[in-house]
CSV table of C-alpha atoms and ligand atoms in Angstrom, one decimal:
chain,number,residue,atom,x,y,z
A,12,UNK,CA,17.2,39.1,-219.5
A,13,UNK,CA,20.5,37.4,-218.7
A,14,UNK,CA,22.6,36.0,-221.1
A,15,UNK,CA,23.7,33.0,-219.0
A,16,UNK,CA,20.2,31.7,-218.8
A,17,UNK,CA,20.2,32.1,-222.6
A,18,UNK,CA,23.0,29.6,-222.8
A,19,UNK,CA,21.6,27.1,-220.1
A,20,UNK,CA,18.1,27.0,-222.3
A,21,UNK,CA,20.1,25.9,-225.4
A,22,UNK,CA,22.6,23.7,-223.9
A,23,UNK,CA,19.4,21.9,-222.7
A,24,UNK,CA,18.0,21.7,-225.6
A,25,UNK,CA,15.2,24.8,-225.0
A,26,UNK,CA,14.0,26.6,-228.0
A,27,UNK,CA,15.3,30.4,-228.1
A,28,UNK,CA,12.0,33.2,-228.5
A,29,UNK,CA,13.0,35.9,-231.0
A,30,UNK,CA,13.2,37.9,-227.7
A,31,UNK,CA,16.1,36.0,-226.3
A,32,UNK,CA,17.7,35.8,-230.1
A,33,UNK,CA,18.0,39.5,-230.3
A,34,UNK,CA,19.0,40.3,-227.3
A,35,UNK,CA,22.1,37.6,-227.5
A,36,UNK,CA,22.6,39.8,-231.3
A,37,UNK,CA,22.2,43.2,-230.3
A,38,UNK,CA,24.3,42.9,-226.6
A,39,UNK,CA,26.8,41.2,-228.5
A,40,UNK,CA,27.3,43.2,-231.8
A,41,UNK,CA,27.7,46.4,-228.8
A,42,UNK,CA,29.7,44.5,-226.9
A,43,UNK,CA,27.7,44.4,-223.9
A,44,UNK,CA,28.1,40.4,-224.3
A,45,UNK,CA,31.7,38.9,-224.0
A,46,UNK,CA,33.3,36.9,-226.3
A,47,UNK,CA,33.2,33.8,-223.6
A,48,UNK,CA,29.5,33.8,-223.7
A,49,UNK,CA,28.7,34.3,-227.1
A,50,UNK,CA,31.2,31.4,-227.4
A,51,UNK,CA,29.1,28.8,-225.3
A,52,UNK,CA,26.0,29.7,-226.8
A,53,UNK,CA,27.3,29.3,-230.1
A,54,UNK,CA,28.3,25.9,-229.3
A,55,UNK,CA,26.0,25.3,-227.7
A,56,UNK,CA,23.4,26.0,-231.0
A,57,UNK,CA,26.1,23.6,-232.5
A,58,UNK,CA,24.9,20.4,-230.7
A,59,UNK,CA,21.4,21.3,-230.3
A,60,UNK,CA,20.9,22.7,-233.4
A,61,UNK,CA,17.7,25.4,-234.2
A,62,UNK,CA,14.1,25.1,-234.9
A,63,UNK,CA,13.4,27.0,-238.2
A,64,UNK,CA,11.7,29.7,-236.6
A,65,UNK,CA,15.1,30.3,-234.7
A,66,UNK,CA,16.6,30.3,-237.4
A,67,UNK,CA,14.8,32.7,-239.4
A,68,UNK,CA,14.6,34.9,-236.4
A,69,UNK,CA,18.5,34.8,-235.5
A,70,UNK,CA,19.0,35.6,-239.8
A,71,UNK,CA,16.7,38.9,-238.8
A,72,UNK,CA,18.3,40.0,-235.9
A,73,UNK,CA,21.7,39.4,-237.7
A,74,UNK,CA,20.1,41.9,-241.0
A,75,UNK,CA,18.8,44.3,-238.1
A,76,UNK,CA,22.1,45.0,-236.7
A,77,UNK,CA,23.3,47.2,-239.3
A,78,UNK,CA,22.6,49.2,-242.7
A,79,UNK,CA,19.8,47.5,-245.2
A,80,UNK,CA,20.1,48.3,-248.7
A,81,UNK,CA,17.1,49.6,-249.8
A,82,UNK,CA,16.7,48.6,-253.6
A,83,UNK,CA,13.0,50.0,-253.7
A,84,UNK,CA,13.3,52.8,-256.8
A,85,UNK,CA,14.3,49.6,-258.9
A,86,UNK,CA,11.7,48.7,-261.0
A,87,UNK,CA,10.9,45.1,-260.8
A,88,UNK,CA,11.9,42.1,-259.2
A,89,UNK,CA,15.6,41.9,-257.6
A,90,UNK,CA,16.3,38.5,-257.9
A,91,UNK,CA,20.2,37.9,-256.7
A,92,UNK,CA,22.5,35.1,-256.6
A,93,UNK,CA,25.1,33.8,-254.2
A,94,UNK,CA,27.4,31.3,-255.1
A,95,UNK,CA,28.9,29.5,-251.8
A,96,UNK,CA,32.2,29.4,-254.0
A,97,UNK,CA,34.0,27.2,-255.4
A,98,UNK,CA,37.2,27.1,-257.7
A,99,UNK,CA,37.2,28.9,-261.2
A,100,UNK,CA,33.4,30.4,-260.5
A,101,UNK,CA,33.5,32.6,-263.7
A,102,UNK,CA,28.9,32.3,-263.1
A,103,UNK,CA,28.3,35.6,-261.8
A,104,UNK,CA,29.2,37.9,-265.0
A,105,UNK,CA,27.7,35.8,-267.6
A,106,UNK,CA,24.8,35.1,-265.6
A,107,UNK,CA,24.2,38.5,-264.7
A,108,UNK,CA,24.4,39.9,-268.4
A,109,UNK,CA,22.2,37.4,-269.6
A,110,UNK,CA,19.4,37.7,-267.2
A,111,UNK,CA,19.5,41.6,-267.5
A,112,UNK,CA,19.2,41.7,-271.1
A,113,UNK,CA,16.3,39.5,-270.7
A,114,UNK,CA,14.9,42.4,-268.3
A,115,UNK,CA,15.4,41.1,-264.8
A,116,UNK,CA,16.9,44.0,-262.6
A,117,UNK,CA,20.8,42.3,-261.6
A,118,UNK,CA,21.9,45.1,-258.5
A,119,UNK,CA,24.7,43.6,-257.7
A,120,UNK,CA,27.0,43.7,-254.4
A,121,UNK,CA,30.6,42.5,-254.4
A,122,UNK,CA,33.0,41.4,-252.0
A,123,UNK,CA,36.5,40.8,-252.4
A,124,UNK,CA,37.6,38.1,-249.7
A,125,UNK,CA,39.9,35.3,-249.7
A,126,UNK,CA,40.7,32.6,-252.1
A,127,UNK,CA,42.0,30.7,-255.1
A,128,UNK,CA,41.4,33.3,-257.5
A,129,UNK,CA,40.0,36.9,-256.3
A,130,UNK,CA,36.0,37.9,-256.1
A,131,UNK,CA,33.5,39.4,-258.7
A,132,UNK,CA,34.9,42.6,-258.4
A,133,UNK,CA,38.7,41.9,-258.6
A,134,UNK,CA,38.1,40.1,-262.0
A,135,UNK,CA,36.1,43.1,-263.0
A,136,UNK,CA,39.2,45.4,-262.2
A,137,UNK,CA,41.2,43.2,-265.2
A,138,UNK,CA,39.4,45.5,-267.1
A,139,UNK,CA,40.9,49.0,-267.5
A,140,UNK,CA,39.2,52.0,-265.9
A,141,UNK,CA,36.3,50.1,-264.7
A,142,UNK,CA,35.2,51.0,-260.6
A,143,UNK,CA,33.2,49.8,-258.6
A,144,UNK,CA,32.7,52.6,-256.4
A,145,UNK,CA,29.0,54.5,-256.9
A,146,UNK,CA,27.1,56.3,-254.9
A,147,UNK,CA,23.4,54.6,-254.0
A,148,UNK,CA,21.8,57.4,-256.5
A,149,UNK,CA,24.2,56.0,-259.7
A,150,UNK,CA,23.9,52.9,-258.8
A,151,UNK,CA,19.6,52.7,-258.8
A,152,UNK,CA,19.7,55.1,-261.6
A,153,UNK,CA,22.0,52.3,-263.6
A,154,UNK,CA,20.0,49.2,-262.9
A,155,UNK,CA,17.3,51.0,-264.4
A,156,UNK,CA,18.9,52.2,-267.4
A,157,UNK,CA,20.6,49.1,-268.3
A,158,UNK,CA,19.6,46.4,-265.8
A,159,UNK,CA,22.8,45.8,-264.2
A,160,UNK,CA,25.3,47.5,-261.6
A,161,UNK,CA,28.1,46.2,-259.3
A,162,UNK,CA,28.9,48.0,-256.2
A,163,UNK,CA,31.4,47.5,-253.8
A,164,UNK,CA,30.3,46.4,-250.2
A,165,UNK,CA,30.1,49.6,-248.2
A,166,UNK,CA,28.5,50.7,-245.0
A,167,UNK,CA,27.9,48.9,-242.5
A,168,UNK,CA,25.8,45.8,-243.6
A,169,UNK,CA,25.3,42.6,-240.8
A,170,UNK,CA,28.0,43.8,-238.3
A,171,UNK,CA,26.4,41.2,-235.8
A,172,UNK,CA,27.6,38.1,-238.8
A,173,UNK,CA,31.0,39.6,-238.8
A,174,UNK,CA,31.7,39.4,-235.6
A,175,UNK,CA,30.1,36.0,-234.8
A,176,UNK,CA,31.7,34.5,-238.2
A,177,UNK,CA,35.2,35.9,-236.5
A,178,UNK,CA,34.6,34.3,-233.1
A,179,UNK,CA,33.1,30.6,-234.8
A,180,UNK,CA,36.2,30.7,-236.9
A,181,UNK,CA,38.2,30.1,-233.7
A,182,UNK,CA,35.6,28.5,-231.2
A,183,UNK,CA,35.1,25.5,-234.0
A,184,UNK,CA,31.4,26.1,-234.4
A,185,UNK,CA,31.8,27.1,-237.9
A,186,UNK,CA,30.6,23.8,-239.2
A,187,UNK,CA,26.9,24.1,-237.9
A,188,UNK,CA,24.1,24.4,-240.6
A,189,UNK,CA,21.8,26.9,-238.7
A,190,UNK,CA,25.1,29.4,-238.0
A,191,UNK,CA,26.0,29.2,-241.8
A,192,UNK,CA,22.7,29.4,-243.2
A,193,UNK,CA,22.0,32.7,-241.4
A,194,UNK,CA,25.1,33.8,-241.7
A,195,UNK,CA,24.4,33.8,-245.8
A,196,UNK,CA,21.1,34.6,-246.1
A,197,UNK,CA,21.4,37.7,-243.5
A,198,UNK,CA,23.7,39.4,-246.0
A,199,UNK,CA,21.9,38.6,-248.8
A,200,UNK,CA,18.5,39.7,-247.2
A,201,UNK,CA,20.3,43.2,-246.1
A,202,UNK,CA,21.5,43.4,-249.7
A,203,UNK,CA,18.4,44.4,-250.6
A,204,UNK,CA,17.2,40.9,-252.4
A,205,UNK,CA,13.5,40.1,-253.3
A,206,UNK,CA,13.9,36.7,-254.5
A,207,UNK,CA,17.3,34.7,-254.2
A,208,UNK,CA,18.5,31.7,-256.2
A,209,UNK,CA,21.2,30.1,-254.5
A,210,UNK,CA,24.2,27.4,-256.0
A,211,UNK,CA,25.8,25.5,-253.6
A,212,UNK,CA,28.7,23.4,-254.3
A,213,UNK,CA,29.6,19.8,-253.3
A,214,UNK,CA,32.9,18.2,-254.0
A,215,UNK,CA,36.5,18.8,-253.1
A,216,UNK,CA,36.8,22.4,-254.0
A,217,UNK,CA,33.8,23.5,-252.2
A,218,UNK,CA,32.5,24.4,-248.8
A,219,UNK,CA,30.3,21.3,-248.4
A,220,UNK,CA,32.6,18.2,-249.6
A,221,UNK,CA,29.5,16.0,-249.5
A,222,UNK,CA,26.0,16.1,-251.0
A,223,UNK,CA,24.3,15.2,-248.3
A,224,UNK,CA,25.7,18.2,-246.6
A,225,UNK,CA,25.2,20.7,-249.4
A,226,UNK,CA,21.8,19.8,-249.5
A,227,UNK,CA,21.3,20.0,-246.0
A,228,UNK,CA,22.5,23.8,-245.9
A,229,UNK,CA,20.6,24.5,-249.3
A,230,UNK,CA,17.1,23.1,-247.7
A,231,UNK,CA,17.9,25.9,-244.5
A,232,UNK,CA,18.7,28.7,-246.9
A,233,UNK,CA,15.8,28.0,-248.8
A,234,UNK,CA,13.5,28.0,-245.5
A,235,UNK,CA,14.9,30.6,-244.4
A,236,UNK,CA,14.5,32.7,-247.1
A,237,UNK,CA,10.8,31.8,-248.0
A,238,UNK,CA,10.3,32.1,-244.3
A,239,UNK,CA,11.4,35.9,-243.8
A,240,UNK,CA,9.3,36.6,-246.8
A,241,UNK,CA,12.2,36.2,-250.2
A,242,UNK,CA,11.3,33.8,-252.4
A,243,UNK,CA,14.4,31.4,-252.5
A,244,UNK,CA,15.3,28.2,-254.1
A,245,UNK,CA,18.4,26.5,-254.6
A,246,UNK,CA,21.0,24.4,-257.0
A,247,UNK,CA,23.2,21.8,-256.0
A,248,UNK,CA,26.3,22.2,-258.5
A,249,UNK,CA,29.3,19.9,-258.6
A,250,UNK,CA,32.9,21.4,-257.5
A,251,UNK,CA,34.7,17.9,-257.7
A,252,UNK,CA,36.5,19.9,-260.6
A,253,UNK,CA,36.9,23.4,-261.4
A,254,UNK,CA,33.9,25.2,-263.2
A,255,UNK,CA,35.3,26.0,-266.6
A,256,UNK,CA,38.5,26.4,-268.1
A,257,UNK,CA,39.7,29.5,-267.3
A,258,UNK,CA,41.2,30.1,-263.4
A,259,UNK,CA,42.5,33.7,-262.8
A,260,UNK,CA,40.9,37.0,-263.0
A,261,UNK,CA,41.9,38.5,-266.8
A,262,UNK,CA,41.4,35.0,-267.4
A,263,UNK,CA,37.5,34.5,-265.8
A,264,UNK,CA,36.8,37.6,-268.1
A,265,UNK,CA,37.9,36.5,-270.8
A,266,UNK,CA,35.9,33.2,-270.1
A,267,UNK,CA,32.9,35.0,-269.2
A,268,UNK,CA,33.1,37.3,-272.7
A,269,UNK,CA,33.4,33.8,-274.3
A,270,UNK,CA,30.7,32.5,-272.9
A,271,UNK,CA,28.5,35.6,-273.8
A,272,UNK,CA,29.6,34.8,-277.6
A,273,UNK,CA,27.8,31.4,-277.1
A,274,UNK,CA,31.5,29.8,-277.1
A,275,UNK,CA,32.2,29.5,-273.4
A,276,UNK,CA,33.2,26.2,-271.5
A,277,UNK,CA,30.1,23.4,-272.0
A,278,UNK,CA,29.9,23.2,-267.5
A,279,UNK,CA,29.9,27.2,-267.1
A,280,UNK,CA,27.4,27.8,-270.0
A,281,UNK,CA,25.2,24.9,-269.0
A,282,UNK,CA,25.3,26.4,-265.2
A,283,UNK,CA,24.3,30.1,-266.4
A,284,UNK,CA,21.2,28.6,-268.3
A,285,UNK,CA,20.4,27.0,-265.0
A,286,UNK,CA,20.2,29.3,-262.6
A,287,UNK,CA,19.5,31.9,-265.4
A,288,UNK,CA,16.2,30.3,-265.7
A,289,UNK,CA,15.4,30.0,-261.9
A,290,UNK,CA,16.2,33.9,-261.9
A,291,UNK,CA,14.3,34.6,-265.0
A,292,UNK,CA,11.1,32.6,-263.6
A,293,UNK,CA,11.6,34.4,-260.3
A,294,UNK,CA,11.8,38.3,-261.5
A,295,UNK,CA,8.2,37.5,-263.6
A,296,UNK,CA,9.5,37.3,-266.8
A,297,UNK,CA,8.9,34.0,-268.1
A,298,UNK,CA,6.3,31.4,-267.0
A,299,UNK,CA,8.2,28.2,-266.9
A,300,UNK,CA,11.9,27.3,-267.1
A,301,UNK,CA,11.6,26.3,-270.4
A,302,UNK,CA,10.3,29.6,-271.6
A,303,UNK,CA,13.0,31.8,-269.2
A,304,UNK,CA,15.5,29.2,-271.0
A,305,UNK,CA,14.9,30.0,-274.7
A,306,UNK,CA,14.9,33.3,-273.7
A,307,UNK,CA,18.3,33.7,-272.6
A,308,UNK,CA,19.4,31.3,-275.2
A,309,UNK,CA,18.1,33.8,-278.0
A,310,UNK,CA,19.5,37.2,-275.7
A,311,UNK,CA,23.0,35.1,-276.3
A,312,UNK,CA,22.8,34.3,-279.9
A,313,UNK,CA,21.7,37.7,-280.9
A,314,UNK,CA,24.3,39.3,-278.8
A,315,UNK,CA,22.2,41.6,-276.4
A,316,UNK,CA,24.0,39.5,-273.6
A,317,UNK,CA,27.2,40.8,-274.4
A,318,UNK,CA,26.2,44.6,-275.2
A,319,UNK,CA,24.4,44.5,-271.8
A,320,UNK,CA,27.8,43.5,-270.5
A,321,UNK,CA,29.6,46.4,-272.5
A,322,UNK,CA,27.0,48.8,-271.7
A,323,UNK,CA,27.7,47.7,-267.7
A,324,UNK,CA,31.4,48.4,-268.3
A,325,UNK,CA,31.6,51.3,-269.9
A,326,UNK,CA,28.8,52.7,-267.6
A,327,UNK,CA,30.9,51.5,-264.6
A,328,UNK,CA,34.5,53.6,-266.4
A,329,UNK,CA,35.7,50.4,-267.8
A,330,UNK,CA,37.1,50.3,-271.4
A,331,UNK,CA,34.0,48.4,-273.3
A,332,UNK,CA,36.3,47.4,-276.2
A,333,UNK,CA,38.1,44.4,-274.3
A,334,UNK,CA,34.4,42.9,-275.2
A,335,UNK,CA,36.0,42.7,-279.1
A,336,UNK,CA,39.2,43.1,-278.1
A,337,UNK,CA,40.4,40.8,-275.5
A,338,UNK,CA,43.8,41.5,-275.7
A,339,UNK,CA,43.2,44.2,-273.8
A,340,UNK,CA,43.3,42.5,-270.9
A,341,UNK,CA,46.5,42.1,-268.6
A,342,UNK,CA,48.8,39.5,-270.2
A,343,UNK,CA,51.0,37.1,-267.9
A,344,UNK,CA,54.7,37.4,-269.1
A,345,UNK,CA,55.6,33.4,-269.3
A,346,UNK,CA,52.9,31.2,-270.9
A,347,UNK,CA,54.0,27.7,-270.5
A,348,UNK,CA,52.3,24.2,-271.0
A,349,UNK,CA,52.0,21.4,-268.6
A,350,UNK,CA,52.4,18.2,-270.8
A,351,UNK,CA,51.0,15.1,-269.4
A,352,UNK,CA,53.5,12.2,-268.5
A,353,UNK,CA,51.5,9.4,-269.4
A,354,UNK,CA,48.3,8.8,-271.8
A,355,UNK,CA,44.7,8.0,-270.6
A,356,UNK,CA,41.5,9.6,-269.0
A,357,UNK,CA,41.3,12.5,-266.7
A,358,UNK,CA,39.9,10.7,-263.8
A,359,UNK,CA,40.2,14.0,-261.3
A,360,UNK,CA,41.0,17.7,-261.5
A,361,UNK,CA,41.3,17.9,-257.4
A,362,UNK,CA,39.7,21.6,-257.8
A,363,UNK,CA,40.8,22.9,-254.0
A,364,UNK,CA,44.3,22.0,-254.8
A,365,UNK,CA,44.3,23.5,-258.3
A,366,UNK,CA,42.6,26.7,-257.0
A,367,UNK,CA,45.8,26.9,-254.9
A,368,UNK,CA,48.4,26.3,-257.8
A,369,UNK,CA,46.3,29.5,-258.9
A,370,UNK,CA,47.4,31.2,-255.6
A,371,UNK,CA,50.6,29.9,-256.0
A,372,UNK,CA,51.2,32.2,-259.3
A,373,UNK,CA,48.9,35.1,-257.4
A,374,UNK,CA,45.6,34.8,-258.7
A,375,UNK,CA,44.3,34.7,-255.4
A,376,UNK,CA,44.6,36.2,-251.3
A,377,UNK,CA,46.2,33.7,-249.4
A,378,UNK,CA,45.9,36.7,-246.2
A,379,UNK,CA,43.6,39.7,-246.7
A,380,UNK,CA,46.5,42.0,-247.2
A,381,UNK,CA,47.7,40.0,-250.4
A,382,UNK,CA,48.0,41.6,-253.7
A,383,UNK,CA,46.7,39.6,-256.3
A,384,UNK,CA,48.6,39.2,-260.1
A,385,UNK,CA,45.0,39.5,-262.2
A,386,UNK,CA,46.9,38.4,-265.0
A,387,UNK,CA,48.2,35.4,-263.9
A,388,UNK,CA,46.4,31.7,-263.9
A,389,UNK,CA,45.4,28.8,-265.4
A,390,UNK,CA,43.4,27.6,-268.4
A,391,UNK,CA,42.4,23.9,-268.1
A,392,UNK,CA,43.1,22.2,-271.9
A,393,UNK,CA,41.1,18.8,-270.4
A,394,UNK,CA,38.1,18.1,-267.8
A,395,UNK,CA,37.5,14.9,-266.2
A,396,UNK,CA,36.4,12.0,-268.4
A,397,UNK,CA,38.6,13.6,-271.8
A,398,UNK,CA,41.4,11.4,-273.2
A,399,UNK,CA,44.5,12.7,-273.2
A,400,UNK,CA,47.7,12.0,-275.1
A,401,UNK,CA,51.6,11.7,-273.8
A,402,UNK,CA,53.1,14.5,-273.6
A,403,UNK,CA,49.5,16.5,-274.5
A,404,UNK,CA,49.1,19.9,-272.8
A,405,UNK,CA,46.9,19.7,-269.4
A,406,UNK,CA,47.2,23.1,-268.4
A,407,UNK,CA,48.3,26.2,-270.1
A,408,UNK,CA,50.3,28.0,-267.0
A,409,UNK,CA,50.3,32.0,-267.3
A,410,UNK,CA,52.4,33.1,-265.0
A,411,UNK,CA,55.1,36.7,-264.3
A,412,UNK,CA,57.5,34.5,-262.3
A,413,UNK,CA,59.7,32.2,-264.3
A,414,UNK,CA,60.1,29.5,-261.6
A,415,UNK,CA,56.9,27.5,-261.7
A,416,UNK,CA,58.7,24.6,-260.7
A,417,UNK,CA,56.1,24.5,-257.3
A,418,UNK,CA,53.0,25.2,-259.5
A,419,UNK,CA,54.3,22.4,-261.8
A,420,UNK,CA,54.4,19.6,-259.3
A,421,UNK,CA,51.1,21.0,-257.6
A,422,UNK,CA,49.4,20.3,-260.8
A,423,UNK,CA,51.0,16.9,-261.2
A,424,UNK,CA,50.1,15.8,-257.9
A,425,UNK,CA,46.3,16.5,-258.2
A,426,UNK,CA,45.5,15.8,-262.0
A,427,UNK,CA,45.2,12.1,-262.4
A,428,UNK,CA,45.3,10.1,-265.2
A,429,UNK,CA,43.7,6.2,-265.5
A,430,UNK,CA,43.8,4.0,-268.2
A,431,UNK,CA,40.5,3.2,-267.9
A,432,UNK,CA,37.5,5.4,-269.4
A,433,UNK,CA,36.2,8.1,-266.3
A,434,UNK,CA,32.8,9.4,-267.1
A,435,UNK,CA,32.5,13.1,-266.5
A,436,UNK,CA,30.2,13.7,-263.5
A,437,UNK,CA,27.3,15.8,-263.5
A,438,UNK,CA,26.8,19.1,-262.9
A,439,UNK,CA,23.8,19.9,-261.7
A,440,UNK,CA,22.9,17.0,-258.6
A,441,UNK,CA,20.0,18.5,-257.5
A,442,UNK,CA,17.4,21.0,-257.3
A,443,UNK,CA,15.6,22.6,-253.8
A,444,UNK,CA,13.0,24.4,-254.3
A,445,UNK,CA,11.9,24.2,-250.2
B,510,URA,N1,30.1,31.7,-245.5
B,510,URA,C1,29.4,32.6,-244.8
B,510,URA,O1,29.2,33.8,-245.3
B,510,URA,N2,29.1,32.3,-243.6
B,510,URA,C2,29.3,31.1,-243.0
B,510,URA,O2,29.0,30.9,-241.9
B,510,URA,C3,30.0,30.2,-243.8
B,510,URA,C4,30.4,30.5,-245.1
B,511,CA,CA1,36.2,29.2,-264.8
């Protein structure tokens, strides 16, 4: 096989055979392929696109080309969820200590990576003690014991998507719905996922600014996925505003213990019930959404939620008393409020540009070799479509630098007020289910 006749087939608009797929994969995750024509055939998939068997077969060679996580001695269905990010995600904690106290199996891997605020397990690292480094054995043996675990990525999982997400980043071919949907759903699939329940976001602060695009890329996931053999659906959740109030690591704890208590932010508890119920449904515990629903609301109110979530910390070397005792979380040294110039209705919370007043104070990697501040952020006092008073606080700014002056006119620039009545917009636009 020669990889230049690879590239002339798609840049005529030829459909790939699996053959051709892996070999472009496997001689190019070696190195045996260059970078220049890797390049043309990735652009070249960029205008003609990929029939869905391509797909799924370029998402298998990418899960083939390195370490699978084998999640087998689990009991019961691992249903996992990937969030395609957005700005203030607290989902992932409450979500996964609600579904496990139900019973469904959360074995969880975590990256770190770039952004407004830090990942999963830098928010987990607010809490004292807690680690997310366990061996495969501790990790198995935990789900079992008390249904959820967080592990660090390690190994060697999708090489292949590394380097081709590395060379798209700087050939322009990262915008392509066939590249990004395998490029997701092979690390998910290597993760070790039976079923996988997917949220992608639409609006300013996410990946996908436009619905029509977000569902575009959730309707190739969820083929995908269903195709290789995982059951998949998807959510289409709004990121025109941050989720929740809380953005910053200590912070997103603290959110995510609130939520737990049944008193979290209305858009983050509402999302958790969402895909909760998709996940529930999924791992065989409940027979309709309705039923996986009143489940978790009941494992909320009664508290087995948040003693799954202490159980996970203290399993994992955390101190499990923050759960009671939040204070015990890392405190910023200057908390100061943003008061609002003018009277009116929150007409937009511009989430990418608050996310970075977040990085501004530290809460998040601007360049992988960033430390972040997980104390430092910002709690929202107001959502789009609330009233607010003159000189009413907007933002409560937590901060360990005393000149927010930049972090001050960020949020002032992207926060606007109208005098006429905003409705809030909805959070959930749309459900995929293939
Ligand atoms: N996130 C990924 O993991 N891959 C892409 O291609 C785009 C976003
Ligand atoms: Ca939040």
């Amino acid at each position: 096989m020669r990889m230049v006749d690879i590239i002339e087939k798609k840049r005529d608009g030829g459909v790939l055979t699996s053959a051709e797929i892996t070999f472009f994969v496997e001689g190019y995750t070696n190195g045996s392929i260059p970078d220049y024509q890797a390049s043309a055939l990735l652009m070249a998939i960029y205008f003609q696109d990929m029939t869905d068997e391509e797909r799924a077969n370029l998402t298998m060679a990418m899960v083939n080309s390195g370490d699978k996580i084998d999640l087998s001695a689990i009991e019961g269905v691992k249903v996992d969820k990937h969030s395609t990010g957005g700005v203030g995600d607290t989902t992932t904690l409450p979500l996964a200590a609600m579904v496990a106290a139900v019973g469904v199996p959360v074995a969880k891997m975590s990256g770190r990576g770039l952004g407004h605020t830090g990942g999963t397990i830098d928010k987990l690292e607010a809490i004292e003690g807690f680690h997310v480094e366990i061996t495969t054995e501790d990790f198995v043996q935990q789900v079992n014991e008390i249904k959820m675990a967080v592990v660090g990525q390690s190994g060697n999982l999708t090489p292949a998507d590394k380097k081709i997400y590395a060379l798209r980043d700087v050939t322009g071919t990262v915008s392509s719905i066939p590249l990004i949907a395998s490029s997701i759903m092979s690390k998910k699939i290597a993760s070790g996922a039976d079923a996988i329940v997917l949220d992608v976001k639409t609006g300013d602060g996410a990946f996908m600014k436009t619905e029509e695009d977000a569902k575009q890329l959730a309707q190739a996931m969820v083929k995908i996925g269903n195709d290789v053999g995982r059951k998949t659906m998807a959510i289409i959740s709004d990121m025109s505003q941050p989720l929740g109030l809380a953005i910053g690591n200590a912070l997103e704890i603290k959110e995510a213990i609130d939520t737990l208590q049944g008193k979290g932010p209305k858009d983050l508890e509402e999302l958790c019930y969402t895909l909760g119920s998709q996940m529930v449904v999924l791992g065989g515990h409940a027979a309709s959404l309705q039923e996986a629903r009143q489940q978790l609301e009941t494992v909320v109110m009664n508290g087995q939620a948040l003693e799954v979530l202490k159980q996970f910390i203290i399993a994992q070397g955390g101190n499990g008393e923050v759960v009671e005792h939040q204070d015990l979380l890392p405190q910023a040294q200057y908390i100061t409020a943003l008061p609002a110039k003018k009277s009116g209705y929150i007409a937009k919370l511009e989430a990418d540009d608050i996310g970075t007043a977040a990085m501004l104070l530290g809460a998040g990697r601007a360049t992988k070799e960033s430390e972040i501040d997980l104390a430092v952020g910002l709690m929202l006092n107001k959502k789009v479509g609330d009233y607010v008073e003159e000189g009413e606080s907007l933002v409560t700014i937590h901060a360990n630098q005393q000149d927010i002056a930049q972090v001050e006119q960020k949020l002032y620039d992207h926060i606007i007020i109208s005098d006429a009545k905003v409705e809030a917009p909805s959070l959930i636009r749309a459900i995929i289910m293939t």
